[in-house]
CSV table of C-alpha atoms in Angstrom, one decimal:
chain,number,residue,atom,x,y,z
A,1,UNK,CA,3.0,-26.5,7.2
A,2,UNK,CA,0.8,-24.5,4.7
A,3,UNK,CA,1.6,-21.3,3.5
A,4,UNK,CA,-0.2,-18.4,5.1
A,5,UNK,CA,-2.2,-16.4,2.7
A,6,UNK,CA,-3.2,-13.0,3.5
A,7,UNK,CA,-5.8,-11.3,1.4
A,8,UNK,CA,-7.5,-7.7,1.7
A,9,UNK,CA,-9.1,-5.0,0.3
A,10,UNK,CA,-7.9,-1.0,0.1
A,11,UNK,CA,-10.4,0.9,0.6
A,12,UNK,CA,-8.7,4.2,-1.0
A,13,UNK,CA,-5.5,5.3,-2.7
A,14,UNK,CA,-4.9,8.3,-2.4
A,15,UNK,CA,-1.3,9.0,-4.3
A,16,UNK,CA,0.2,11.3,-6.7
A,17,UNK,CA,1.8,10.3,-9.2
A,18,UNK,CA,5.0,8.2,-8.8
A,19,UNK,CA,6.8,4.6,-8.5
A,20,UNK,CA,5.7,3.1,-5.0
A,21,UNK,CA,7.1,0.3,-3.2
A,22,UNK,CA,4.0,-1.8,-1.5
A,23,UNK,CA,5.3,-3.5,1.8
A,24,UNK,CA,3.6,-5.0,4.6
A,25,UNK,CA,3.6,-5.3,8.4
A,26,UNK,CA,2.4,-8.1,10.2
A,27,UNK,CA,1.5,-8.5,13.3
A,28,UNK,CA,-0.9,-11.2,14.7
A,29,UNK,CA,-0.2,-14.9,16.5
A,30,UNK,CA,2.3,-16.9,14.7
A,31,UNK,CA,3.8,-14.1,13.0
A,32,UNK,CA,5.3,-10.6,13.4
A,33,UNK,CA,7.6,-8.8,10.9
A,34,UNK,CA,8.0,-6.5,7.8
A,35,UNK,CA,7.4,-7.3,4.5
A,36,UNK,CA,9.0,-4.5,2.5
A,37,UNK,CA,9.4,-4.2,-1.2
A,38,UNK,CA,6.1,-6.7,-2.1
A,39,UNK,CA,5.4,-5.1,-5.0
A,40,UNK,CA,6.2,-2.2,-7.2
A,41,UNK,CA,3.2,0.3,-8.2
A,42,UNK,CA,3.4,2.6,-10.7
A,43,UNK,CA,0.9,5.7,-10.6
A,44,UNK,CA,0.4,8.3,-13.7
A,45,UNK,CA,-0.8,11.7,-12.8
A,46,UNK,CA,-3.9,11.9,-14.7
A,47,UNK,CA,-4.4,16.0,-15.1
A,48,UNK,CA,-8.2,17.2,-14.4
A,49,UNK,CA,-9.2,20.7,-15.7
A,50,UNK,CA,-9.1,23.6,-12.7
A,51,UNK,CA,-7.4,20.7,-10.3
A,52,UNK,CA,-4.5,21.7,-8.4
A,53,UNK,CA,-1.0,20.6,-9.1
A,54,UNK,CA,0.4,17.8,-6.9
A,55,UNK,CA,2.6,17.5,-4.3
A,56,UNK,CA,6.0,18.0,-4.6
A,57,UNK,CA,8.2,15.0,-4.9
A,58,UNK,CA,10.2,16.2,-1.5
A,59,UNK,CA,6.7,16.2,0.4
A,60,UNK,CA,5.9,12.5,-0.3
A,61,UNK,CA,6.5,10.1,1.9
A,62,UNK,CA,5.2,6.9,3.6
A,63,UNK,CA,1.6,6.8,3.2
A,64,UNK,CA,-0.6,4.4,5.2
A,65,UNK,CA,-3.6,2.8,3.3
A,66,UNK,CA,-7.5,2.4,4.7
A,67,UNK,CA,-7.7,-1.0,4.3
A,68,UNK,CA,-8.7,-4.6,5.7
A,69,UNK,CA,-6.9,-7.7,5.7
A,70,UNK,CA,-7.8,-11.2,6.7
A,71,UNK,CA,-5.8,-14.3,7.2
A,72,UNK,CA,-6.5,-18.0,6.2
A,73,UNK,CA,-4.3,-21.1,4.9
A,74,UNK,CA,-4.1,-22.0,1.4
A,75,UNK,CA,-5.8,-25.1,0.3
């Protein structure tokens, strides 16, 4: 069959600075599993004048996204 495409928009990021792995879980009809490792994302801590420091690399974590997906077939 066709490929499913899945397209969406984030609506903010909000990350310190470090590598991220992007993944995905799916969940609707035909499909349910997780996409891990999708894409790597690098992110450089930009410094801002009287802006606190960031987060400690041992308080990062997993970070869920605002965001909104939709899914079609490719044509």
């Amino acid at each position: 069959g066709d490929p499913l495409v899945i397209s969406g928009e984030i609506r903010t990021v909000p990350l310190v600075e470090g590598e991220y792995s992007i993944g995905l879980y799916l969940n609707g009809g035909d499909a349910q599993d997780d996409f891990l490792d999708l894409v790597m994302l690098p992110v450089l801590h930009m410094a801002r004048p009287g802006a606190p420091p960031p987060y400690a690399a041992h308080h990062r974590g997993v970070v869920e996204l605002d965001c909104k997906f939709a899914r079609g077939r490719s044509s």
